[in-house]
Short mmCIF file of C-alpha atoms and ligand atoms in Angstrom, two decimals:
data_model
loop_
_atom_site.label_atom_id
_atom_site.label_comp_id
_atom_site.label_asym_id
_atom_site.label_seq_id
_atom_site.Cartn_x
_atom_site.Cartn_y
_atom_site.Cartn_z
CA MET A 1 0.00 0.00 0.00
CA SER A 2 1.21 3.54 -0.79
CA THR A 3 0.55 6.76 1.08
CA THR A 4 -0.58 9.98 -0.63
CA ARG A 5 2.92 11.36 -0.08
CA GLN A 6 4.62 8.35 -1.69
CA LEU A 7 2.38 8.56 -4.76
CA GLN A 8 3.00 12.29 -5.04
CA ASP A 9 6.79 11.79 -4.77
CA ALA A 10 6.70 9.11 -7.48
CA ILE A 11 4.65 11.41 -9.77
CA MET A 12 7.02 14.35 -9.22
CA LYS A 13 10.06 12.22 -10.07
CA MET A 14 8.53 10.61 -13.18
CA LYS A 15 7.09 13.83 -14.61
CA GLN A 16 10.52 15.44 -14.47
CA GLU A 17 12.26 12.43 -16.05
CA LYS A 18 9.62 12.22 -18.81
CA ASP A 19 9.24 15.99 -19.44
CA ILE A 20 5.53 16.04 -18.58
CA CYS A 21 3.62 19.17 -17.61
CA ILE A 22 0.61 18.60 -15.34
CA LEU A 23 -2.20 21.14 -15.73
CA ALA A 24 -5.00 20.93 -13.18
CA HIS A 25 -8.34 22.68 -13.12
CA ALA A 26 -9.18 24.16 -9.71
CA TYR A 27 -12.05 21.64 -9.27
CA GLN A 28 -9.56 18.77 -8.94
CA ASN A 29 -8.87 17.28 -5.51
CA HIS A 30 -6.24 18.92 -3.35
CA ASP A 31 -3.76 16.01 -3.56
CA ILE A 32 -3.68 16.54 -7.35
CA LEU A 33 -3.26 20.31 -7.11
CA GLU A 34 -0.19 19.75 -4.95
CA ILE A 35 1.69 17.96 -7.77
CA ALA A 36 0.47 20.17 -10.64
CA ASP A 37 2.76 22.56 -12.55
CA TYR A 38 -0.14 24.94 -13.04
CA ILE A 39 -3.58 25.27 -11.42
CA GLY A 40 -6.18 27.54 -12.90
CA ASP A 41 -9.55 28.35 -14.37
CA SER A 42 -10.44 27.53 -17.97
CA TYR A 43 -8.91 30.75 -19.31
CA GLY A 44 -5.62 30.36 -17.42
CA LEU A 45 -5.36 26.72 -18.49
CA SER A 46 -5.76 27.60 -22.16
CA GLU A 47 -3.09 30.29 -21.90
CA LYS A 48 -0.71 27.80 -20.23
CA ALA A 49 -1.50 25.22 -22.91
CA ALA A 50 0.08 27.45 -25.51
CA GLU A 51 3.09 28.41 -23.33
CA ALA A 52 4.20 25.22 -21.54
CA PRO A 53 7.68 24.13 -22.73
CA GLN A 54 7.17 20.39 -22.02
CA GLN A 55 6.42 18.00 -24.88
CA THR A 56 3.70 16.10 -23.03
CA ILE A 57 0.78 17.72 -21.25
CA LEU A 58 -1.39 15.84 -18.79
CA MET A 59 -4.71 17.64 -18.28
CA CYS A 60 -6.40 16.84 -14.99
CA GLY A 61 -9.87 18.13 -15.69
CA VAL A 62 -12.57 17.33 -18.23
CA ARG A 63 -12.45 16.49 -21.94
CA PHE A 64 -13.03 19.96 -23.43
CA MET A 65 -10.04 21.25 -21.44
CA ALA A 66 -7.71 18.58 -22.86
CA GLU A 67 -9.08 19.20 -26.36
CA THR A 68 -8.42 22.92 -25.95
CA VAL A 69 -4.77 22.13 -25.18
CA LYS A 70 -4.52 19.92 -28.27
CA ILE A 71 -6.15 22.56 -30.49
CA LEU A 72 -3.63 25.18 -29.32
CA SER A 73 -0.56 22.88 -29.16
CA PRO A 74 -0.96 20.20 -31.86
CA GLU A 75 2.73 19.22 -31.77
CA LYS A 76 2.40 18.10 -28.15
CA LYS A 77 1.18 14.82 -26.77
CA VAL A 78 -1.94 15.69 -24.74
CA ILE A 79 -3.37 13.22 -22.24
CA LEU A 80 -6.77 13.52 -20.53
CA SER A 81 -6.45 12.17 -16.98
CA HIS A 82 -9.65 10.06 -17.15
CA SER A 83 -11.37 9.15 -20.39
CA ASP A 84 -14.87 9.41 -18.87
CA ALA A 85 -14.35 12.93 -17.47
CA ASP A 86 -16.62 15.04 -19.64
CA CYS A 87 -18.55 18.26 -18.97
CA PRO A 88 -22.23 17.50 -19.70
CA MET A 89 -22.82 21.13 -20.71
CA ALA A 90 -20.27 20.76 -23.54
CA ARG A 91 -22.66 18.44 -25.40
CA GLN A 92 -25.92 20.34 -24.99
CA PHE A 93 -25.79 21.54 -28.60
CA ASP A 94 -24.44 20.01 -31.79
CA ALA A 95 -23.01 21.72 -34.85
CA GLU A 96 -26.21 21.11 -36.84
CA THR A 97 -28.33 22.99 -34.27
CA ILE A 98 -25.92 25.93 -34.35
CA LYS A 99 -26.04 26.02 -38.16
CA LYS A 100 -29.87 26.21 -37.98
CA LEU A 101 -29.71 28.96 -35.33
CA LYS A 102 -27.33 30.93 -37.55
CA GLU A 103 -29.90 30.74 -40.37
CA GLN A 104 -32.58 31.91 -37.95
CA TYR A 105 -30.41 34.82 -36.72
CA PRO A 106 -28.45 36.04 -39.76
CA GLY A 107 -25.77 38.61 -38.97
CA TYR A 108 -25.39 37.47 -35.35
CA ALA A 109 -21.88 36.56 -34.13
CA VAL A 110 -21.83 33.20 -32.31
CA VAL A 111 -20.10 33.27 -28.91
CA ALA A 112 -19.47 29.88 -27.31
CA TYR A 113 -18.57 29.25 -23.70
CA ILE A 114 -15.33 27.24 -23.74
CA ASN A 115 -17.30 24.37 -22.13
CA THR A 116 -18.18 23.04 -25.61
CA THR A 117 -16.98 20.21 -27.82
CA THR A 118 -14.33 20.81 -30.50
CA GLU A 119 -17.05 20.27 -33.13
CA LEU A 120 -19.13 23.10 -31.62
CA LYS A 121 -16.13 25.41 -31.41
CA SER A 122 -15.57 24.82 -35.12
CA VAL A 123 -18.88 26.53 -36.01
CA CYS A 124 -18.60 29.45 -33.56
CA ASP A 125 -16.89 32.83 -33.99
CA VAL A 126 -15.31 33.30 -30.58
CA CYS A 127 -14.95 31.33 -27.35
CA VAL A 128 -15.21 32.86 -23.89
CA THR A 129 -14.58 31.64 -20.36
CA SER A 130 -16.26 32.83 -17.19
CA ALA A 131 -13.18 34.98 -16.43
CA SER A 132 -13.05 36.60 -19.87
CA ALA A 133 -16.65 36.65 -21.18
CA VAL A 134 -17.53 40.22 -20.17
CA LYS A 135 -14.33 41.70 -21.59
CA ILE A 136 -14.54 39.73 -24.83
CA VAL A 137 -18.22 40.50 -25.52
CA ARG A 138 -17.52 44.17 -24.80
CA ASN A 139 -14.55 44.14 -27.21
CA MET A 140 -16.40 42.47 -30.07
CA LYS A 141 -17.28 44.65 -33.05
CA GLU A 142 -20.68 42.96 -33.52
CA LYS A 143 -23.68 44.23 -31.55
CA ASP A 144 -25.90 41.17 -32.12
CA ILE A 145 -24.62 38.05 -30.41
CA LEU A 146 -25.91 34.50 -30.14
CA PHE A 147 -24.54 33.18 -26.84
CA ILE A 148 -24.31 29.40 -26.24
CA PRO A 149 -24.63 27.16 -24.25
CA ASP A 150 -24.91 28.67 -20.76
CA CYS A 151 -27.93 30.95 -20.31
CA ASN A 152 -26.96 31.86 -16.75
CA LEU A 153 -23.49 33.01 -17.74
CA GLY A 154 -25.10 34.74 -20.74
CA THR A 155 -27.62 36.57 -18.54
CA TRP A 156 -24.82 37.81 -16.29
CA VAL A 157 -22.74 38.97 -19.27
CA ALA A 158 -25.76 40.70 -20.85
CA GLY A 159 -26.25 42.67 -17.61
CA GLN A 160 -22.60 43.79 -17.63
CA VAL A 161 -22.58 44.78 -21.29
CA PRO A 162 -25.99 46.40 -21.89
CA GLU A 163 -24.85 47.98 -25.16
CA LYS A 164 -24.86 44.52 -26.82
CA ASN A 165 -27.89 42.52 -27.91
CA LEU A 166 -27.42 38.96 -26.58
CA LYS A 167 -29.72 36.18 -27.72
CA LEU A 168 -29.45 33.30 -25.23
CA VAL A 169 -30.27 29.71 -26.10
CA GLN A 170 -31.42 27.29 -23.40
CA GLY A 171 -28.55 25.43 -21.70
CA GLY A 172 -26.39 25.47 -18.58
CA CYS A 173 -24.36 23.60 -15.99
CA PRO A 174 -26.53 20.98 -14.26
CA ILE A 175 -24.48 21.32 -11.06
CA HIS A 176 -24.51 25.11 -10.60
CA ALA A 177 -27.94 25.69 -12.13
CA GLY A 178 -29.47 23.22 -9.67
CA ILE A 179 -29.05 25.64 -6.76
CA THR A 180 -32.08 27.82 -6.03
CA LYS A 181 -32.40 31.34 -4.64
CA GLU A 182 -34.18 29.86 -1.58
CA GLU A 183 -31.12 27.69 -0.83
CA ALA A 184 -28.87 30.73 -1.23
CA LEU A 185 -31.05 32.81 1.10
CA ALA A 186 -31.01 29.99 3.67
CA ALA A 187 -27.18 29.81 3.52
CA LYS A 188 -26.94 33.59 3.96
CA GLU A 189 -29.30 33.46 6.94
CA LYS A 190 -27.23 30.67 8.53
CA HIS A 191 -23.98 32.63 8.07
CA PRO A 192 -25.03 36.29 8.36
CA HIS A 193 -21.44 37.61 8.59
CA ALA A 194 -20.17 35.72 5.54
CA GLN A 195 -19.56 37.24 2.13
CA PHE A 196 -21.40 35.36 -0.62
CA LEU A 197 -19.26 34.48 -3.68
CA VAL A 198 -20.70 32.72 -6.72
CA HIS A 199 -19.77 31.39 -10.13
CA PRO A 200 -21.74 32.96 -13.03
CA GLU A 201 -23.05 29.49 -13.97
CA CYS A 202 -25.48 29.87 -11.02
CA VAL A 203 -29.04 30.98 -11.83
CA ASN A 204 -29.75 34.69 -11.88
CA GLY A 205 -31.74 34.61 -8.61
CA VAL A 206 -28.61 33.32 -6.83
CA SER A 207 -26.12 35.64 -8.58
CA GLU A 208 -28.18 38.76 -7.92
CA ILE A 209 -27.81 38.36 -4.13
CA ALA A 210 -24.04 37.67 -4.29
CA ASP A 211 -21.28 40.00 -3.06
CA TYR A 212 -18.99 38.80 -5.86
CA ILE A 213 -19.51 36.90 -9.13
CA GLY A 214 -16.51 35.38 -10.89
CA SER A 215 -14.59 32.41 -12.24
CA THR A 216 -13.06 29.78 -9.96
CA THR A 217 -9.75 31.67 -9.93
CA GLY A 218 -11.60 34.96 -9.51
CA ILE A 219 -13.33 33.63 -6.38
CA MET A 220 -10.05 32.36 -4.90
CA ASP A 221 -8.24 35.64 -5.63
CA TYR A 222 -11.12 37.65 -4.15
CA VAL A 223 -10.87 35.71 -0.87
CA LYS A 224 -7.09 36.10 -0.66
CA LYS A 225 -7.36 39.89 -1.07
CA SER A 226 -10.46 40.35 1.10
CA THR A 227 -10.36 41.68 4.66
CA HIS A 228 -13.47 39.60 5.50
CA ASN A 229 -13.09 36.40 7.48
CA GLU A 230 -16.09 34.29 6.44
CA PHE A 231 -17.31 33.25 3.00
CA ILE A 232 -20.12 31.18 1.49
CA ILE A 233 -18.71 29.57 -1.64
CA GLY A 234 -21.19 29.27 -4.51
CA THR A 235 -19.28 26.95 -6.80
CA GLU A 236 -17.95 23.37 -6.81
CA ASN A 237 -17.09 22.32 -3.28
CA SER A 238 -13.43 21.57 -3.97
CA ILE A 239 -12.91 25.36 -3.97
CA VAL A 240 -13.99 25.35 -0.30
CA SER A 241 -11.30 22.80 0.50
CA HIS A 242 -8.55 24.63 -1.48
CA LEU A 243 -9.41 27.90 0.27
CA GLN A 244 -9.25 26.18 3.66
CA PHE A 245 -5.63 25.22 2.86
CA GLY A 246 -4.82 28.59 1.30
CA CYS A 247 -6.33 30.75 4.07
CA PRO A 248 -6.46 28.54 7.20
CA ASP A 249 -7.48 31.44 9.44
CA LYS A 250 -10.59 32.27 7.42
CA LYS A 251 -13.86 30.29 7.43
CA PHE A 252 -15.55 28.83 4.37
CA TYR A 253 -19.04 27.39 4.02
CA PRO A 254 -20.29 25.49 0.94
CA LEU A 255 -23.43 27.07 -0.53
CA SER A 256 -24.82 23.54 -0.94
CA LYS A 257 -23.62 19.97 -0.45
CA LYS A 258 -25.04 19.31 -3.97
CA LEU A 259 -22.29 21.40 -5.57
CA ILE A 260 -20.12 18.47 -6.62
CA CYS A 261 -19.06 17.93 -10.23
CA HIS A 262 -18.75 14.17 -10.54
CA ASP A 263 -16.89 14.46 -13.85
CA MET A 264 -14.23 16.65 -12.27
CA LYS A 265 -14.01 14.25 -9.35
CA LEU A 266 -13.41 11.13 -11.49
CA THR A 267 -9.64 11.61 -11.61
CA THR A 268 -7.80 10.31 -8.55
CA LEU A 269 -4.16 10.75 -7.55
CA ALA A 270 -3.60 7.09 -8.50
CA ASP A 271 -4.98 7.87 -11.99
CA VAL A 272 -2.44 10.68 -12.28
CA TYR A 273 0.31 8.29 -11.19
CA HIS A 274 -0.69 5.81 -13.91
CA CYS A 275 -1.02 8.55 -16.55
CA VAL A 276 2.52 9.73 -15.82
CA LYS A 277 3.73 6.13 -15.82
CA GLY A 278 2.14 5.75 -19.25
CA ASP A 279 -0.54 3.13 -18.69
CA ALA A 280 -3.69 5.23 -18.15
CA GLY A 281 -5.52 8.30 -19.44
CA GLU A 282 -6.51 9.00 -23.03
CA GLU A 283 -4.36 10.62 -25.65
CA ILE A 284 -6.36 13.34 -27.43
CA VAL A 285 -6.45 12.91 -31.20
CA LEU A 286 -8.21 15.47 -33.42
CA SER A 287 -8.46 15.62 -37.20
CA GLU A 288 -6.38 18.51 -38.55
CA GLU A 289 -9.40 19.92 -40.40
CA MET A 290 -11.53 20.02 -37.22
CA ARG A 291 -8.63 21.35 -35.13
CA LEU A 292 -7.98 24.26 -37.47
CA ALA A 293 -11.70 25.12 -37.69
CA ALA A 294 -12.02 25.14 -33.88
CA LYS A 295 -8.75 27.02 -33.39
CA LYS A 296 -10.17 30.20 -34.97
CA SER A 297 -12.63 30.70 -32.09
CA LEU A 298 -9.91 30.04 -29.47
CA ASP A 299 -7.46 32.38 -31.20
CA ALA A 300 -10.16 35.06 -31.21
CA MET A 301 -10.68 34.46 -27.48
CA LEU A 302 -6.98 34.82 -26.65
CA GLN A 303 -6.75 37.95 -28.82
CA LEU A 304 -9.85 39.71 -27.42
CA GLY A 305 -9.43 38.50 -23.83
P1 13P B 401 -13.86 28.36 -14.75
O1 13P B 401 -13.53 28.88 -16.08
O2 13P B 401 -14.32 29.39 -13.80
O3 13P B 401 -12.75 27.54 -14.22
O4 13P B 401 -15.13 27.40 -14.90
C1 13P B 401 -15.06 26.15 -15.47
C2 13P B 401 -16.19 25.34 -15.10
O5 13P B 401 -16.41 24.29 -15.63
C3 13P B 401 -17.08 25.86 -14.08
O6 13P B 401 -18.07 24.96 -13.82
FE1 SF4 B 402 -19.23 21.21 -16.57
FE2 SF4 B 402 -20.66 22.15 -14.53
FE3 SF4 B 402 -18.77 20.30 -14.11
FE4 SF4 B 402 -18.10 22.81 -14.75
S1 SF4 B 402 -19.15 22.11 -12.89
S2 SF4 B 402 -17.22 20.94 -15.61
S3 SF4 B 402 -19.74 23.33 -16.17
S4 SF4 B 402 -20.66 20.05 -15.30
#
């Protein structure tokens, strides 16, 4: 039997010997964050994907994140830490539906949340992440925008950029969107001195009573800079645990025990160990035609964001 520490030491040694960069989304478990070269939100991870000097990238996260790395760095070997780790929101639309919507709304630019498949990215004009959506939509030259697939993020962006005309199409994160305003009010009543921080994937009724709305990294940065001592965390519960390590003298309360992304939680430290060893994970393979088509929307995101 191995301890967490022994597995982590073995991973650290092998990744150096094999020139592997480990990227981890902030929703991964803490034992994985401790051995990662870079931890971040979707925007930060896509920037790192293009910059990392290593020849092999192991993405501890969900499929669209690993595909984003492959789209931006085709010469690298990109491994997804668990082949079943997929964001359900990424598949809420297919390319055919978007083509029909484009016919229905001629002249509209199509903005896709980065939580989409490569196929969907290939028929969109620009990608956004929760951290960059407001800035990118504001910087776009088009006024009329079709925003997919997250209506809650889209509603929040529309409120921040009233000069644009956003058409939202039904979709969203089943984990965040499952939390109601009543649950949020109950959490605030239970912790009256806590600041309430939420991810923009939450429904509007929850976001509108928040003290701060932002990406996973945005929430963590806000806490680190804040002079407050108590926080209700309105996003995946791993952020509560990371903040408890990062700021041990502050107190953190999960908005709801339902805020668990099972896809993000599929990868274990032992999976990472086997991926680095070379006998687990899935190598991402994309056709060059699809990759180049999808790359345009990611390039536009990195340029405008
Ligand atoms: P971030 O871009 O904030 O990391 O969000 C990704 C995600 O999947 C949130 O549910
Ligand atoms: Fe997808 Fe929601 Fe999980 Fe984020 S939390 S990866 S949006 S299912």
